[in-house]
Tab-separated table of C-alpha atoms in Angstrom:
chain	number	residue	atom	x	y	z
A	21	MET	CA	87.563	35.315	153.063
A	22	GLY	CA	87.670	38.366	155.364
A	23	PHE	CA	85.894	40.506	152.812
A	24	ILE	CA	82.962	37.716	152.308
A	25	ASN	CA	82.365	36.587	155.959
A	26	PRO	CA	80.253	39.973	156.678
A	27	TYR	CA	77.816	38.481	154.029
A	28	GLY	CA	77.245	35.448	155.696
A	29	VAL	CA	77.536	31.482	155.980
A	30	ALA	CA	75.893	30.732	152.610
A	31	ALA	CA	77.686	33.640	150.885
A	32	SER	CA	80.808	31.976	152.030
A	33	ALA	CA	79.778	28.258	150.969
A	34	ALA	CA	78.751	30.055	147.591
A	35	THR	CA	82.118	31.547	147.090
A	36	GLY	CA	83.954	28.462	148.019
A	37	ALA	CA	82.166	26.216	145.769
A	38	VAL	CA	82.780	28.998	142.859
A	39	THR	CA	86.102	28.918	143.704
A	40	LYS	CA	86.104	25.043	142.738
A	41	ILE	CA	84.365	25.574	139.308
A	42	GLY	CA	87.082	28.450	138.764
A	43	THR	CA	90.070	26.411	139.546
A	44	PHE	CA	88.803	23.614	137.168
A	45	ALA	CA	87.753	26.176	134.324
A	46	VAL	CA	91.522	27.695	134.036
A	47	LEU	CA	93.397	24.328	134.654
A	48	PRO	CA	93.728	24.123	130.990
A	49	ALA	CA	95.351	27.513	130.617
A	50	GLN	CA	97.901	27.004	133.539
A	51	ALA	CA	98.882	23.492	131.723
A	52	LEU	CA	99.395	25.322	128.432
A	53	MET	CA	101.208	28.289	130.163
A	54	THR	CA	103.831	25.455	131.456
A	55	GLY	CA	104.160	24.040	127.944
A	56	LEU	CA	104.635	27.803	126.692
A	57	ILE	CA	107.587	28.176	129.123
A	58	THR	CA	109.537	25.340	128.147
A	59	MET	CA	108.571	26.232	124.285
A	60	THR	CA	109.478	29.712	124.339
A	61	ALA	CA	112.768	28.738	126.076
A	62	GLN	CA	113.800	26.523	123.680
A	63	ASN	CA	112.841	28.834	120.421
A	64	ILE	CA	114.010	32.207	122.075
A	65	PRO	CA	118.008	31.261	121.075
A	66	LEU	CA	116.738	30.049	117.638
A	67	LYS	CA	115.082	33.459	117.270
A	68	GLN	CA	111.810	31.401	116.295
A	69	TYR	CA	109.667	34.335	117.421
A	70	GLN	CA	106.828	33.543	115.034
A	71	ARG	CA	106.760	29.989	116.111
A	72	ILE	CA	106.328	31.259	119.809
A	73	LEU	CA	103.522	33.943	119.200
A	74	LYS	CA	102.052	31.203	117.256
A	75	SER	CA	102.088	28.788	119.863
A	76	MET	CA	100.845	31.522	122.373
A	77	PHE	CA	97.635	32.045	119.811
A	78	VAL	CA	97.034	28.295	119.508
A	79	SER	CA	97.363	27.852	123.298
A	80	MET	CA	95.193	31.159	123.968
A	81	GLY	CA	92.339	29.315	121.592
A	82	ILE	CA	92.269	26.227	123.054
A	83	SER	CA	92.332	27.942	126.746
A	84	LEU	CA	89.216	30.073	125.578
A	85	LEU	CA	87.366	27.251	123.907
A	86	PHE	CA	87.446	25.521	127.253
A	87	THR	CA	86.963	28.357	129.389
A	88	GLY	CA	84.171	29.403	126.977
A	89	PHE	CA	82.321	26.361	127.600
A	90	ILE	CA	82.145	26.699	131.121
A	91	PHE	CA	81.110	30.076	130.752
A	92	LEU	CA	78.173	29.234	128.503
A	93	LEU	CA	77.505	26.475	131.444
A	94	ALA	CA	77.858	28.907	134.136
A	95	HIS	CA	75.139	31.276	132.420
A	96	LEU	CA	72.904	28.279	131.133
A	97	ILE	CA	72.953	26.093	134.242
A	98	PRO	CA	74.590	27.659	137.053
A	99	GLU	CA	72.220	25.907	139.426
A	100	ALA	CA	73.413	22.686	138.317
A	101	MET	CA	77.022	23.361	138.267
A	102	LEU	CA	76.931	24.829	142.217
A	103	GLY	CA	74.741	21.665	142.689
A	104	ILE	CA	77.746	19.450	142.368
A	105	PHE	CA	78.900	21.195	145.511
A	106	THR	CA	75.745	21.761	147.825
A	107	THR	CA	71.826	21.311	148.020
A	108	ASP	CA	71.271	24.434	149.643
A	109	PRO	CA	68.784	26.825	147.751
A	110	GLU	CA	70.317	29.798	149.679
A	111	VAL	CA	74.157	28.882	148.371
A	112	ILE	CA	73.104	28.224	144.987
A	113	ALA	CA	70.856	31.387	144.551
A	114	ILE	CA	73.747	33.444	145.830
A	115	GLY	CA	76.674	31.335	144.195
A	116	SER	CA	74.523	31.383	140.608
A	117	GLU	CA	75.185	35.190	140.220
A	118	TYR	CA	78.569	35.341	141.640
A	119	LEU	CA	79.549	32.455	139.280
A	120	LYS	CA	77.978	34.539	136.439
A	121	ILE	CA	80.301	37.362	136.959
A	122	LEU	CA	83.611	35.066	137.812
A	123	THR	CA	83.338	33.581	134.804
A	124	ILE	CA	84.304	36.577	133.037
A	125	SER	CA	87.632	36.697	134.756
A	126	TYR	CA	88.108	33.211	133.883
A	127	MET	CA	88.213	34.022	130.442
A	128	PHE	CA	90.688	37.052	131.096
A	129	GLU	CA	92.904	34.276	132.845
A	130	SER	CA	93.031	31.883	130.115
A	131	VAL	CA	94.521	34.981	127.998
A	132	MET	CA	96.658	36.218	130.701
A	133	PHE	CA	98.423	32.718	131.549
A	134	CYS	CA	98.951	31.994	127.912
A	135	MET	CA	101.015	35.273	127.901
A	136	TYR	CA	102.774	34.857	131.168
A	137	GLY	CA	103.879	31.580	129.443
A	138	VAL	CA	106.016	33.435	126.718
A	139	ILE	CA	106.919	36.194	129.351
A	140	SER	CA	108.409	33.494	131.856
A	141	GLY	CA	109.977	31.342	129.493
A	142	SER	CA	111.921	34.210	127.893
A	143	GLY	CA	113.203	34.304	131.504
A	144	ASN	CA	111.366	37.566	132.657
A	145	THR	CA	110.128	36.320	135.619
A	146	TYR	CA	110.350	39.399	137.405
A	147	TYR	CA	107.834	40.756	135.405
A	148	THR	CA	105.283	37.871	135.720
A	149	PHE	CA	105.548	38.227	139.285
A	150	GLY	CA	104.931	41.992	139.408
A	151	CYS	CA	102.014	41.464	137.229
A	152	ALA	CA	100.985	38.835	139.892
A	153	ILE	CA	101.485	41.527	142.550
A	154	LEU	CA	99.302	43.918	140.623
A	155	SER	CA	96.649	41.421	140.435
A	156	ALA	CA	96.206	40.174	143.592
A	157	PHE	CA	97.321	42.871	145.879
A	158	ILE	CA	96.903	45.995	144.202
A	159	VAL	CA	94.040	45.501	141.891
A	160	ARG	CA	92.115	42.732	143.528
A	161	LEU	CA	92.158	44.016	146.990
A	162	LEU	CA	91.577	47.583	146.278
A	163	PHE	CA	88.725	47.550	144.243
A	164	THR	CA	87.424	44.510	146.683
A	165	TRP	CA	87.707	47.172	149.315
A	166	ILE	CA	86.296	50.273	147.129
A	167	PHE	CA	83.254	48.199	145.809
A	168	THR	CA	82.505	46.646	149.487
A	169	SER	CA	82.991	49.973	151.314
A	170	PHE	CA	81.766	52.573	148.854
A	171	THR	CA	78.886	50.922	147.037
A	172	SER	CA	76.053	48.912	147.467
A	173	MET	CA	77.332	46.201	145.059
A	174	GLY	CA	77.868	43.772	148.135
A	175	LEU	CA	79.060	40.469	147.512
A	176	LEU	CA	78.845	40.991	143.912
A	177	GLY	CA	81.355	43.693	144.347
A	178	ILE	CA	84.062	41.474	145.416
A	179	GLY	CA	83.419	39.490	141.958
A	180	TRP	CA	83.673	42.440	140.001
A	181	ALA	CA	87.050	42.977	141.696
A	182	TYR	CA	88.187	39.313	140.477
A	183	VAL	CA	87.473	40.062	136.985
A	184	LEU	CA	89.487	43.558	137.115
A	185	ALA	CA	92.302	42.184	138.653
A	186	PRO	CA	93.602	39.601	135.409
A	187	ALA	CA	92.147	42.102	133.365
A	188	ALA	CA	94.756	44.638	134.541
A	189	SER	CA	97.402	41.947	134.990
A	190	GLY	CA	96.845	40.584	131.374
A	191	LEU	CA	97.172	44.219	129.881
A	192	ALA	CA	100.308	44.542	131.569
A	193	ALA	CA	101.376	41.337	130.189
A	194	LEU	CA	100.220	42.702	126.556
A	195	ILE	CA	101.640	45.686	127.148
A	196	PHE	CA	105.176	43.991	127.831
A	197	LEU	CA	105.124	41.581	124.725
A	198	LEU	CA	104.108	44.351	122.295
A	199	THR	CA	107.502	46.408	123.336
A	200	GLY	CA	109.458	42.949	122.195
A	201	LYS	CA	111.465	43.031	125.193
A	202	TRP	CA	110.508	39.362	125.830
A	203	LYS	CA	112.571	38.505	122.578
A	204	LYS	CA	115.789	39.025	124.866
A	205	SER	CA	116.194	36.414	126.872
A	206	LYS	CA	117.144	36.929	130.531
A	207	MET	CA	118.203	33.268	130.931
A	208	ARG	CA	121.951	32.483	131.219
A	209	VAL	CA	123.087	29.311	130.575
């Protein structure tokens, strides 16, 4: 919130409301990630790699359907969505633009969490931890600082930094999956 507070109380309230929507939007992806972790861990010893990948892609599809619905609502009726949390017109106005940007992030997160499920399920939890550090501390903070310090993007720059973070982390996860290293389980029984 340290980057957001300089934009005022309404901006802070708007980002809080958008965060609540975002938590709901990516919940199915996080739940499916948990299932993918178990499914992957059970199928790697059987060398059922195609089953794992099929499960990951089906999970991505389910996640994207739900998140895509939230994306559409956020672009069609953002005021109504934010109206669940506030009646303040200034908060709704600021939040509407911020929400439209962050819904792009939710789409990336839906895919990213499904890839994390396969990577974590294969025992490569240090890699997903590294992706999380890349996302949260390197990309998100770096671009928030750049967009708020060196551009006139303001609060919307923070939103775009939030979009870049799961995109970068998802790309790192995709690269790891493409290497095939996830097929060699790191788990010891």
